[in-house]
Amino acid sequence: MHGRNAVVAQEARPVEERVVELLRGLGIEKVHVAAYLPGDWSGLLERHPSTVASLTLICPRGMKTDVLRPHARRLLIVSGDGGNVVGDLMRAVDGLPGATVKMLRDYFSPMWADVMADRTGEVGSTMLEFLASRENESPASSVQLPEGEGEEGGISYTVRGSGPPLLLFPLGLAASQWDPLLPALAERYTTITLGGAYLGMVAFLETRGPGYLRVVRNVVDEVALRPGQTVLEVGCGAGTVARWLARYTGQRNPIVGADINAYLLGEAAKLAASEGLDGVIDWQSADGEELPFADGRFDAAMAFTVMEEGDADAMLAQLVRVTRPGGKVAAIVRSLDMPWWVNLPLRPDLKHKAQTGYGDVVRGGCADAGLYERMERAGLEDVVMLPQYATYASGERLQQQQERMASRLTPEEAEEWRQAIAAAGNQFFISQPFHSAVGTKRS
């Protein structure tokens, strides 16, 4: 196999095959696993169940109950008790008899929650107690591995500690990831912390694909960048949009990608370098509510799906401040006040349930049509309002969205849902709503 075909084959390799290859290279047959997204752990349970000594899910986003049910006795779920998706989680837990569940009281745990920093002791003691109980029932043989970093099959890893192996997948958008808990875990276990483009939220963000990028492109086209103009993207995450923008503009516009999350910035820099874009994009650590840039520094400032996670008015004020007079400010937020669209002939009550918006937003955040009024209050002129839908008709993101919706249904509803998808064939799609806007800073 040569050339592009070899590259496509490499990209298409399932995550679990990459992980198993890594484990074999390290001489590990059975491992404790801790993770966040189902894309990281589900393949291991489905196709390599004997490899998994136990599974810990931290503030999980999406639950594949059919996959988890046969392994519920070796499952620990840790989650906060606040947020819009807790109800979905608890319904999933009801279908997992035998699972161990730890709810963190008075804790809001959306995908950006930094749970290891916020509840280090509570999460640590829960995990260590659970892992010890699993070691008594089904031990994973201790391994002796040199501490340090490596890469296998496109997955980066860091080894620390000694004892039975514990595989730590990325934790959502958490800024600290596993770091606050690593010293305690490494005292008893050989911790193998994973990263790279194929895992966690990096992979999740990368799979938004054409549907989401069409929403972004409509906004960028409204900004109407000219060659040489400078661009700031606040909340750039792993750099999916910034790298797309560099390619879309023919690398003619200097771009600064800013984020408060050091882990995601590190992944963004690696991905940009692998695509030859490291000379076009400058990655900067920055809080969107207190940007470390001079007034009027940029010709255009953008914030895409980040105003849900903080004080939206403060972010807009900062975006306006760092934009030159006459420059453009652009924003996209997820919409909790518009229905999703599911292209299936479901009975009305089930269709309403499937299309009801969901997701988390912090106090002061924005995930609705209030974006447009906020833009005007921030002093922007000629605000163009662009409510839009991102459509997912194939690929991993469609699979992720249909699984998330199925997790909200009763077993009978889920079966009707699956039958409707099968009957629809290639006509099935899911569309996610967004609010977006572009305004001009007064001259």
CSV table of C-alpha atoms in Angstrom, one decimal:
chain,number,residue,atom,x,y,z
A,1,MET,CA,0.0,0.0,0.0
A,2,HIS,CA,1.5,3.3,-1.0
A,3,GLY,CA,0.9,7.1,-1.0
A,4,ARG,CA,-2.4,8.5,-0.1
A,5,ASN,CA,-4.1,5.1,0.3
A,6,ALA,CA,-1.6,4.2,3.0
A,7,VAL,CA,-2.4,7.5,4.8
A,8,VAL,CA,-6.1,6.9,4.6
A,9,ALA,CA,-5.7,3.4,6.0
A,10,GLN,CA,-3.6,4.7,8.9
A,11,GLU,CA,-6.2,7.4,9.7
A,12,ALA,CA,-9.1,4.9,9.6
A,13,ARG,CA,-7.6,2.6,12.2
A,14,PRO,CA,-10.0,2.2,15.1
A,15,VAL,CA,-8.9,3.8,18.4
A,16,GLU,CA,-9.1,0.4,20.2
A,17,GLU,CA,-6.6,-1.1,17.8
A,18,ARG,CA,-4.2,1.7,18.4
A,19,VAL,CA,-4.6,1.3,22.2
A,20,VAL,CA,-4.1,-2.5,22.0
A,21,GLU,CA,-1.0,-2.0,19.9
A,22,LEU,CA,0.4,0.4,22.6
A,23,LEU,CA,-0.4,-2.0,25.4
A,24,ARG,CA,1.3,-4.9,23.6
A,25,GLY,CA,4.3,-2.8,23.0
A,26,LEU,CA,4.5,-2.1,26.7
A,27,GLY,CA,4.0,-5.8,27.6
A,28,ILE,CA,0.6,-5.3,29.1
A,29,GLU,CA,-2.2,-7.9,28.8
A,30,LYS,CA,-4.8,-6.5,31.2
A,31,VAL,CA,-5.2,-2.9,32.4
A,32,HIS,CA,-7.4,-0.7,34.5
A,33,VAL,CA,-9.0,2.0,32.4
A,34,ALA,CA,-10.2,5.5,33.3
A,35,ALA,CA,-11.8,7.7,30.7
A,36,TYR,CA,-14.4,10.4,29.7
A,37,LEU,CA,-15.7,9.9,26.2
A,38,PRO,CA,-17.2,6.7,24.9
A,39,GLY,CA,-15.1,7.0,21.7
A,40,ASP,CA,-12.1,6.2,23.9
A,41,TRP,CA,-13.4,3.2,25.9
A,42,SER,CA,-16.3,1.6,24.0
A,43,GLY,CA,-14.2,-0.2,21.4
A,44,LEU,CA,-12.0,-1.8,24.1
A,45,LEU,CA,-15.1,-3.2,25.9
A,46,GLU,CA,-16.8,-4.4,22.7
A,47,ARG,CA,-13.8,-6.0,20.9
A,48,HIS,CA,-11.1,-6.5,23.6
A,49,PRO,CA,-13.1,-7.0,26.9
A,50,SER,CA,-10.5,-9.3,28.4
A,51,THR,CA,-8.0,-6.4,28.2
A,52,VAL,CA,-10.1,-4.3,30.6
A,53,ALA,CA,-9.7,-5.1,34.3
A,54,SER,CA,-12.0,-2.2,35.3
A,55,LEU,CA,-13.4,0.9,33.8
A,56,THR,CA,-13.8,4.3,35.6
A,57,LEU,CA,-15.8,7.0,33.9
A,58,ILE,CA,-15.2,10.5,35.1
A,59,CYS,CA,-18.1,13.0,34.6
A,60,PRO,CA,-19.0,11.0,31.4
A,61,ARG,CA,-20.5,12.6,28.4
A,62,GLY,CA,-22.5,9.9,26.6
A,63,MET,CA,-23.2,6.4,27.9
A,64,LYS,CA,-23.4,3.3,25.8
A,65,THR,CA,-25.5,1.3,28.2
A,66,ASP,CA,-25.7,-1.7,25.9
A,67,VAL,CA,-21.9,-2.0,25.8
A,68,LEU,CA,-21.5,-1.3,29.5
A,69,ARG,CA,-24.3,-3.5,30.9
A,70,PRO,CA,-22.3,-6.9,30.7
A,71,HIS,CA,-19.4,-5.2,32.5
A,72,ALA,CA,-21.4,-3.2,35.1
A,73,ARG,CA,-19.8,-4.9,38.1
A,74,ARG,CA,-16.3,-3.6,37.1
A,75,LEU,CA,-17.6,-0.1,36.4
A,76,LEU,CA,-17.2,3.1,38.5
A,77,ILE,CA,-19.0,6.3,37.5
A,78,VAL,CA,-17.9,9.6,39.1
A,79,SER,CA,-20.0,12.7,38.3
A,80,GLY,CA,-21.1,16.0,39.7
A,81,ASP,CA,-24.8,16.3,40.7
A,82,GLY,CA,-25.4,19.5,38.8
A,83,GLY,CA,-26.0,20.5,35.2
A,84,ASN,CA,-28.5,19.7,32.5
A,85,VAL,CA,-27.2,16.3,31.5
A,86,VAL,CA,-27.3,14.7,35.0
A,87,GLY,CA,-30.8,13.4,34.4
A,88,ASP,CA,-29.6,11.6,31.2
A,89,LEU,CA,-26.7,10.1,33.2
A,90,MET,CA,-28.9,8.8,36.0
A,91,ARG,CA,-31.3,7.2,33.5
A,92,ALA,CA,-28.3,5.4,32.0
A,93,VAL,CA,-27.2,4.3,35.5
A,94,ASP,CA,-30.6,2.8,36.1
A,95,GLY,CA,-29.9,0.4,33.3
A,96,LEU,CA,-26.5,-0.7,34.8
A,97,PRO,CA,-27.2,-2.8,37.9
A,98,GLY,CA,-24.1,-3.6,39.8
A,99,ALA,CA,-22.2,-0.4,38.8
A,100,THR,CA,-20.5,1.7,41.5
A,101,VAL,CA,-21.7,5.3,41.4
A,102,LYS,CA,-20.2,8.3,43.2
A,103,MET,CA,-22.0,11.6,42.9
A,104,LEU,CA,-20.0,14.7,43.9
A,105,ARG,CA,-22.4,16.8,45.9
A,106,ASP,CA,-23.0,20.4,44.9
A,107,TYR,CA,-20.7,20.0,41.9
A,108,PHE,CA,-21.4,21.2,38.4
A,109,SER,CA,-19.6,18.9,35.9
A,110,PRO,CA,-20.0,20.1,32.3
A,111,MET,CA,-17.3,19.0,29.7
A,112,TRP,CA,-15.0,21.9,30.8
A,113,ALA,CA,-15.2,20.9,34.5
A,114,ASP,CA,-11.7,20.7,36.1
A,115,VAL,CA,-12.8,17.9,38.5
A,116,MET,CA,-9.3,16.6,39.4
A,117,ALA,CA,-8.3,20.0,40.6
A,118,ASP,CA,-11.6,20.9,42.2
A,119,ARG,CA,-12.3,17.6,44.0
A,120,THR,CA,-8.9,15.9,44.2
A,121,GLY,CA,-9.2,14.1,47.5
A,122,GLU,CA,-12.8,13.0,47.0
A,123,VAL,CA,-12.2,11.6,43.5
A,124,GLY,CA,-8.8,10.1,44.5
A,125,SER,CA,-10.1,8.2,47.5
A,126,THR,CA,-13.1,6.9,45.5
A,127,MET,CA,-10.9,5.7,42.6
A,128,LEU,CA,-8.3,4.1,44.8
A,129,GLU,CA,-10.9,2.2,46.9
A,130,PHE,CA,-12.7,1.0,43.7
A,131,LEU,CA,-9.4,-0.1,42.0
A,132,ALA,CA,-8.3,-2.0,45.2
A,133,SER,CA,-11.6,-3.9,45.2
A,134,ARG,CA,-11.2,-4.8,41.5
A,135,GLU,CA,-7.6,-5.9,42.2
A,136,ASN,CA,-9.0,-8.3,44.8
A,137,GLU,CA,-11.5,-9.8,42.3
A,138,SER,CA,-9.6,-9.6,39.0
A,139,PRO,CA,-6.0,-8.5,39.3
A,140,ALA,CA,-4.0,-6.8,36.6
A,141,SER,CA,-0.4,-8.0,36.8
A,142,SER,CA,2.1,-5.5,38.0
A,143,VAL,CA,4.5,-4.2,35.4
A,144,GLN,CA,7.9,-2.5,35.6
A,145,LEU,CA,8.1,0.3,33.0
A,146,PRO,CA,10.7,3.1,32.7
A,147,GLU,CA,9.1,6.4,33.5
A,148,GLY,CA,9.0,8.8,30.6
A,149,GLU,CA,7.2,9.7,27.4
A,150,GLY,CA,6.6,7.8,24.1
A,151,GLU,CA,4.3,7.4,21.1
A,152,GLU,CA,2.8,4.4,19.5
A,153,GLY,CA,0.2,4.3,16.7
A,154,GLY,CA,-0.4,8.0,16.8
A,155,ILE,CA,-1.1,7.9,20.6
A,156,SER,CA,1.3,9.8,22.9
A,157,TYR,CA,1.8,8.4,26.4
A,158,THR,CA,3.6,9.2,29.6
A,159,VAL,CA,4.5,6.5,32.2
A,160,ARG,CA,4.7,7.2,35.9
A,161,GLY,CA,4.8,5.1,39.0
A,162,SER,CA,4.8,1.3,39.5
A,163,GLY,CA,2.3,-1.5,40.2
A,164,PRO,CA,-0.7,-2.7,38.2
A,165,PRO,CA,-1.2,-0.7,35.0
A,166,LEU,CA,-3.8,2.1,34.9
A,167,LEU,CA,-4.6,3.6,31.5
A,168,LEU,CA,-5.7,7.3,31.8
A,169,PHE,CA,-7.5,8.7,28.8
A,170,PRO,CA,-8.0,12.5,28.4
A,171,LEU,CA,-10.6,14.2,30.6
A,172,GLY,CA,-12.8,16.4,28.4
A,173,LEU,CA,-11.8,20.1,28.4
A,174,ALA,CA,-10.4,20.0,31.9
A,175,ALA,CA,-7.4,22.3,32.1
A,176,SER,CA,-5.6,20.2,34.7
A,177,GLN,CA,-6.5,16.8,33.2
A,178,TRP,CA,-5.1,14.1,35.5
A,179,ASP,CA,-2.2,16.1,37.0
A,180,PRO,CA,-3.6,16.8,40.5
A,181,LEU,CA,-4.3,13.2,41.1
A,182,LEU,CA,-1.3,11.6,39.4
A,183,PRO,CA,1.0,11.5,42.5
A,184,ALA,CA,-1.6,9.6,44.5
A,185,LEU,CA,-2.4,7.2,41.7
A,186,ALA,CA,1.3,6.6,40.8
A,187,GLU,CA,2.1,5.5,44.4
A,188,ARG,CA,0.1,2.3,43.8
A,189,TYR,CA,-0.2,2.0,40.0
A,190,THR,CA,1.8,2.2,36.8
A,191,THR,CA,-0.1,5.2,35.3
A,192,ILE,CA,-0.1,5.6,31.6
A,193,THR,CA,-1.5,8.9,30.6
A,194,LEU,CA,-2.6,9.1,27.0
A,195,GLY,CA,-3.0,12.0,24.5
A,196,GLY,CA,-2.9,12.9,20.8
A,197,ALA,CA,-5.3,13.6,18.0
A,198,TYR,CA,-7.2,10.3,18.1
A,199,LEU,CA,-8.4,10.6,21.7
A,200,GLY,CA,-10.7,12.5,24.0
A,201,MET,CA,-12.0,16.0,23.2
A,202,VAL,CA,-9.3,16.6,20.6
A,203,ALA,CA,-10.8,13.8,18.5
A,204,PHE,CA,-14.3,14.9,19.4
A,205,LEU,CA,-13.6,18.5,18.2
A,206,GLU,CA,-11.9,17.3,15.1
A,207,THR,CA,-14.9,15.1,14.0
A,208,ARG,CA,-17.3,18.1,13.9
A,209,GLY,CA,-16.3,18.1,10.2
A,210,PRO,CA,-18.1,19.8,7.3
A,211,GLY,CA,-21.3,20.4,9.1
A,212,TYR,CA,-19.9,22.6,11.8
A,213,LEU,CA,-17.3,24.1,9.5
A,214,ARG,CA,-20.0,25.3,7.1
A,215,VAL,CA,-21.4,27.3,10.1
A,216,VAL,CA,-18.0,28.7,10.7
A,217,ARG,CA,-17.4,29.5,7.1
A,218,ASN,CA,-20.6,31.5,6.8
A,219,VAL,CA,-19.5,33.6,9.7
A,220,VAL,CA,-15.9,34.0,8.4
A,221,ASP,CA,-17.3,35.0,5.0
A,222,GLU,CA,-19.4,37.7,6.7
A,223,VAL,CA,-16.2,39.0,8.3
A,224,ALA,CA,-14.7,39.3,4.8
A,225,LEU,CA,-11.0,39.1,5.8
A,226,ARG,CA,-8.5,40.8,3.4
A,227,PRO,CA,-5.0,39.3,3.0
A,228,GLY,CA,-2.6,40.4,5.7
A,229,GLN,CA,-5.3,41.2,8.3
A,230,THR,CA,-4.7,39.8,11.7
A,231,VAL,CA,-7.1,37.4,13.4
A,232,LEU,CA,-7.7,36.3,17.0
A,233,GLU,CA,-9.6,33.2,17.9
A,234,VAL,CA,-10.5,33.1,21.6
A,235,GLY,CA,-11.2,29.6,23.0
A,236,CYS,CA,-9.4,27.9,20.1
A,237,GLY,CA,-9.1,24.6,22.0
A,238,ALA,CA,-7.2,22.0,19.9
A,239,GLY,CA,-7.1,24.5,17.0
A,240,THR,CA,-9.6,22.9,14.6
A,241,VAL,CA,-11.0,26.2,13.5
A,242,ALA,CA,-7.7,28.1,13.5
A,243,ARG,CA,-6.1,25.5,11.3
A,244,TRP,CA,-9.1,25.4,9.0
A,245,LEU,CA,-9.0,29.2,8.8
A,246,ALA,CA,-5.3,29.2,7.9
A,247,ARG,CA,-6.0,26.9,5.0
A,248,TYR,CA,-9.2,28.7,3.9
A,249,THR,CA,-7.4,32.0,3.7
A,250,GLY,CA,-4.4,30.5,1.9
A,251,GLN,CA,-2.2,31.2,4.9
A,252,ARG,CA,-2.4,34.9,4.1
A,253,ASN,CA,-3.6,36.1,7.5
A,254,PRO,CA,-1.6,35.9,10.7
A,255,ILE,CA,-3.7,34.1,13.3
A,256,VAL,CA,-3.5,34.0,17.1
A,257,GLY,CA,-5.2,31.1,18.8
A,258,ALA,CA,-5.9,31.8,22.4
A,259,ASP,CA,-7.1,29.4,25.1
A,260,ILE,CA,-6.9,29.0,28.9
A,261,ASN,CA,-6.3,25.3,28.6
A,262,ALA,CA,-2.6,24.4,28.4
A,263,TYR,CA,-3.4,20.8,27.5
A,264,LEU,CA,-5.4,21.7,24.5
A,265,LEU,CA,-2.9,24.4,23.4
A,266,GLY,CA,-0.2,21.7,23.4
A,267,GLU,CA,-2.2,19.4,21.3
A,268,ALA,CA,-3.1,22.3,18.9
A,269,ALA,CA,0.6,23.2,18.4
A,270,LYS,CA,1.4,19.6,17.6
A,271,LEU,CA,-1.4,19.3,15.1
A,272,ALA,CA,-0.5,22.6,13.4
A,273,ALA,CA,3.1,21.5,13.1
A,274,SER,CA,2.1,18.2,11.5
A,275,GLU,CA,0.1,20.2,8.9
A,276,GLY,CA,2.9,22.7,8.2
A,277,LEU,CA,0.9,25.6,9.7
A,278,ASP,CA,3.0,26.4,12.8
A,279,GLY,CA,4.4,29.5,11.0
A,280,VAL,CA,0.9,30.9,10.4
A,281,ILE,CA,-0.7,30.4,13.8
A,282,ASP,CA,0.6,31.7,17.1
A,283,TRP,CA,-0.8,29.8,20.1
A,284,GLN,CA,-1.2,31.9,23.3
A,285,SER,CA,-2.4,31.1,26.8
A,286,ALA,CA,-5.2,33.5,27.6
A,287,ASP,CA,-8.4,33.9,29.6
A,288,GLY,CA,-11.2,35.1,27.4
A,289,GLU,CA,-12.4,37.4,30.1
A,290,GLU,CA,-9.0,39.1,30.5
A,291,LEU,CA,-7.2,39.0,27.2
A,292,PRO,CA,-3.4,39.9,27.4
A,293,PHE,CA,-3.4,41.8,24.2
A,294,ALA,CA,-3.2,45.5,23.5
A,295,ASP,CA,-6.3,47.6,22.5
A,296,GLY,CA,-6.9,47.5,18.8
A,297,ARG,CA,-4.4,44.7,18.3
A,298,PHE,CA,-6.4,42.7,15.7
A,299,ASP,CA,-8.4,43.4,12.6
A,300,ALA,CA,-10.9,40.6,13.5
A,301,ALA,CA,-11.6,38.8,16.8
A,302,MET,CA,-13.7,35.6,17.0
A,303,ALA,CA,-15.0,33.3,19.7
A,304,PHE,CA,-16.7,30.1,18.6
A,305,THR,CA,-18.7,27.9,21.1
A,306,VAL,CA,-16.9,29.3,24.2
A,307,MET,CA,-19.3,31.9,25.5
A,308,GLU,CA,-21.3,29.1,27.1
A,309,GLU,CA,-18.4,28.5,29.5
A,310,GLY,CA,-17.9,31.9,31.1
A,311,ASP,CA,-19.1,35.5,31.4
A,312,ALA,CA,-20.3,36.2,27.9
A,313,ASP,CA,-20.5,39.9,28.3
A,314,ALA,CA,-17.0,40.1,29.7
A,315,MET,CA,-15.7,38.0,26.8
A,316,LEU,CA,-17.5,40.3,24.3
A,317,ALA,CA,-16.1,43.4,26.0
A,318,GLN,CA,-12.6,41.9,25.6
A,319,LEU,CA,-13.1,41.0,22.0
A,320,VAL,CA,-14.2,44.5,21.2
A,321,ARG,CA,-11.3,46.1,23.1
A,322,VAL,CA,-8.6,44.2,21.3
A,323,THR,CA,-10.2,44.8,17.8
A,324,ARG,CA,-9.2,47.9,15.9
A,325,PRO,CA,-11.9,50.6,15.2
A,326,GLY,CA,-13.8,49.5,12.0
A,327,GLY,CA,-12.7,45.9,12.6
A,328,LYS,CA,-15.0,42.9,13.0
A,329,VAL,CA,-16.1,40.8,16.0
A,330,ALA,CA,-17.7,37.4,15.4
A,331,ALA,CA,-19.3,34.9,17.7
A,332,ILE,CA,-21.0,31.5,17.6
A,333,VAL,CA,-22.8,29.9,20.5
A,334,ARG,CA,-24.6,26.6,20.8
A,335,SER,CA,-28.4,27.1,20.9
A,336,LEU,CA,-30.5,25.8,23.8
A,337,ASP,CA,-33.5,27.8,22.6
A,338,MET,CA,-33.8,26.2,19.1
A,339,PRO,CA,-34.8,22.6,18.5
A,340,TRP,CA,-32.4,20.1,17.0
A,341,TRP,CA,-33.7,18.6,13.8
A,342,VAL,CA,-33.9,14.8,13.4
A,343,ASN,CA,-34.8,13.6,10.0
A,344,LEU,CA,-36.8,10.5,11.1
A,345,PRO,CA,-40.6,9.8,10.9
A,346,LEU,CA,-41.1,9.4,14.7
A,347,ARG,CA,-44.3,9.7,16.6
A,348,PRO,CA,-44.8,13.3,17.8
A,349,ASP,CA,-43.9,12.8,21.5
A,350,LEU,CA,-40.7,10.9,20.7
A,351,LYS,CA,-39.7,13.3,18.0
A,352,HIS,CA,-40.2,16.2,20.4
A,353,LYS,CA,-38.0,14.4,23.0
A,354,ALA,CA,-35.3,13.6,20.4
A,355,GLN,CA,-35.2,17.2,19.1
A,356,THR,CA,-35.3,19.0,22.5
A,357,GLY,CA,-32.0,21.0,23.0
A,358,TYR,CA,-29.6,19.9,25.7
A,359,GLY,CA,-26.2,21.0,27.0
A,360,ASP,CA,-24.7,23.0,29.8
A,361,VAL,CA,-24.2,26.8,30.2
A,362,VAL,CA,-22.7,28.6,33.2
A,363,ARG,CA,-24.3,31.5,35.0
A,364,GLY,CA,-23.6,34.5,32.8
A,365,GLY,CA,-22.8,32.4,29.8
A,366,CYS,CA,-24.7,32.5,26.5
A,367,ALA,CA,-26.4,29.7,24.6
A,368,ASP,CA,-29.4,31.4,23.1
A,369,ALA,CA,-30.6,34.3,20.9
A,370,GLY,CA,-29.5,36.7,23.7
A,371,LEU,CA,-26.2,36.7,21.8
A,372,TYR,CA,-27.6,39.3,19.4
A,373,GLU,CA,-28.6,41.8,22.1
A,374,ARG,CA,-25.3,41.2,23.9
A,375,MET,CA,-23.4,42.1,20.7
A,376,GLU,CA,-25.3,45.4,20.4
A,377,ARG,CA,-24.8,46.2,24.2
A,378,ALA,CA,-21.1,45.7,23.7
A,379,GLY,CA,-21.2,48.7,21.3
A,380,LEU,CA,-21.0,46.8,18.0
A,381,GLU,CA,-22.7,48.3,14.9
A,382,ASP,CA,-24.4,46.7,12.0
A,383,VAL,CA,-24.8,43.3,13.8
A,384,VAL,CA,-25.6,40.6,11.3
A,385,MET,CA,-27.6,37.8,13.0
A,386,LEU,CA,-27.1,34.3,11.7
A,387,PRO,CA,-29.0,31.5,13.3
A,388,GLN,CA,-27.7,28.3,11.6
A,389,TYR,CA,-27.8,24.5,11.7
A,390,ALA,CA,-24.8,22.1,11.4
A,391,THR,CA,-25.9,19.0,9.7
A,392,TYR,CA,-24.3,15.6,10.4
A,393,ALA,CA,-25.3,13.0,7.7
A,394,SER,CA,-22.5,10.5,8.1
A,395,GLY,CA,-19.3,9.6,10.0
A,396,GLU,CA,-18.3,9.6,13.6
A,397,ARG,CA,-20.1,12.8,14.7
A,398,LEU,CA,-23.5,11.5,13.4
A,399,GLN,CA,-22.8,8.3,15.4
A,400,GLN,CA,-22.0,10.3,18.5
A,401,GLN,CA,-25.1,12.5,18.3
A,402,GLN,CA,-27.5,9.6,17.7
A,403,GLU,CA,-25.9,7.7,20.7
A,404,ARG,CA,-26.3,10.8,22.9
A,405,MET,CA,-30.0,11.1,21.9
A,406,ALA,CA,-30.6,7.4,22.5
A,407,SER,CA,-29.2,7.7,26.0
A,408,ARG,CA,-32.1,10.1,26.8
A,409,LEU,CA,-34.8,7.5,25.9
A,410,THR,CA,-36.5,4.7,27.6
A,411,PRO,CA,-35.6,1.2,26.4
A,412,GLU,CA,-38.8,1.0,24.3
A,413,GLU,CA,-38.2,4.5,22.8
A,414,ALA,CA,-34.6,3.6,22.1
A,415,GLU,CA,-35.7,0.5,20.2
A,416,GLU,CA,-38.1,2.6,18.1
A,417,TRP,CA,-35.3,5.1,17.6
A,418,ARG,CA,-33.0,2.4,16.3
A,419,GLN,CA,-35.6,0.9,14.0
A,420,ALA,CA,-36.4,4.3,12.5
A,421,ILE,CA,-32.7,4.9,11.8
A,422,ALA,CA,-32.4,1.5,10.1
A,423,ALA,CA,-35.5,2.2,7.9
A,424,ALA,CA,-34.3,5.7,6.9
A,425,GLY,CA,-31.0,4.4,5.5
A,426,ASN,CA,-28.9,7.1,3.9
A,427,GLN,CA,-31.7,9.7,4.4
A,428,PHE,CA,-31.0,9.9,8.1
A,429,PHE,CA,-29.3,13.1,9.4
A,430,ILE,CA,-29.2,15.1,12.6
A,431,SER,CA,-28.9,18.9,12.6
A,432,GLN,CA,-27.6,20.9,15.6
A,433,PRO,CA,-28.6,24.6,16.1
A,434,PHE,CA,-26.3,27.5,16.6
A,435,HIS,CA,-26.6,31.3,17.0
A,436,SER,CA,-23.9,33.3,15.3
A,437,ALA,CA,-23.3,37.0,14.7
A,438,VAL,CA,-20.8,39.5,13.2
A,439,GLY,CA,-20.6,43.1,14.3
A,440,THR,CA,-18.4,46.1,13.5
A,441,LYS,CA,-16.5,48.1,16.1
A,442,ARG,CA,-17.3,51.8,16.0
A,443,SER,CA,-14.6,53.9,14.3
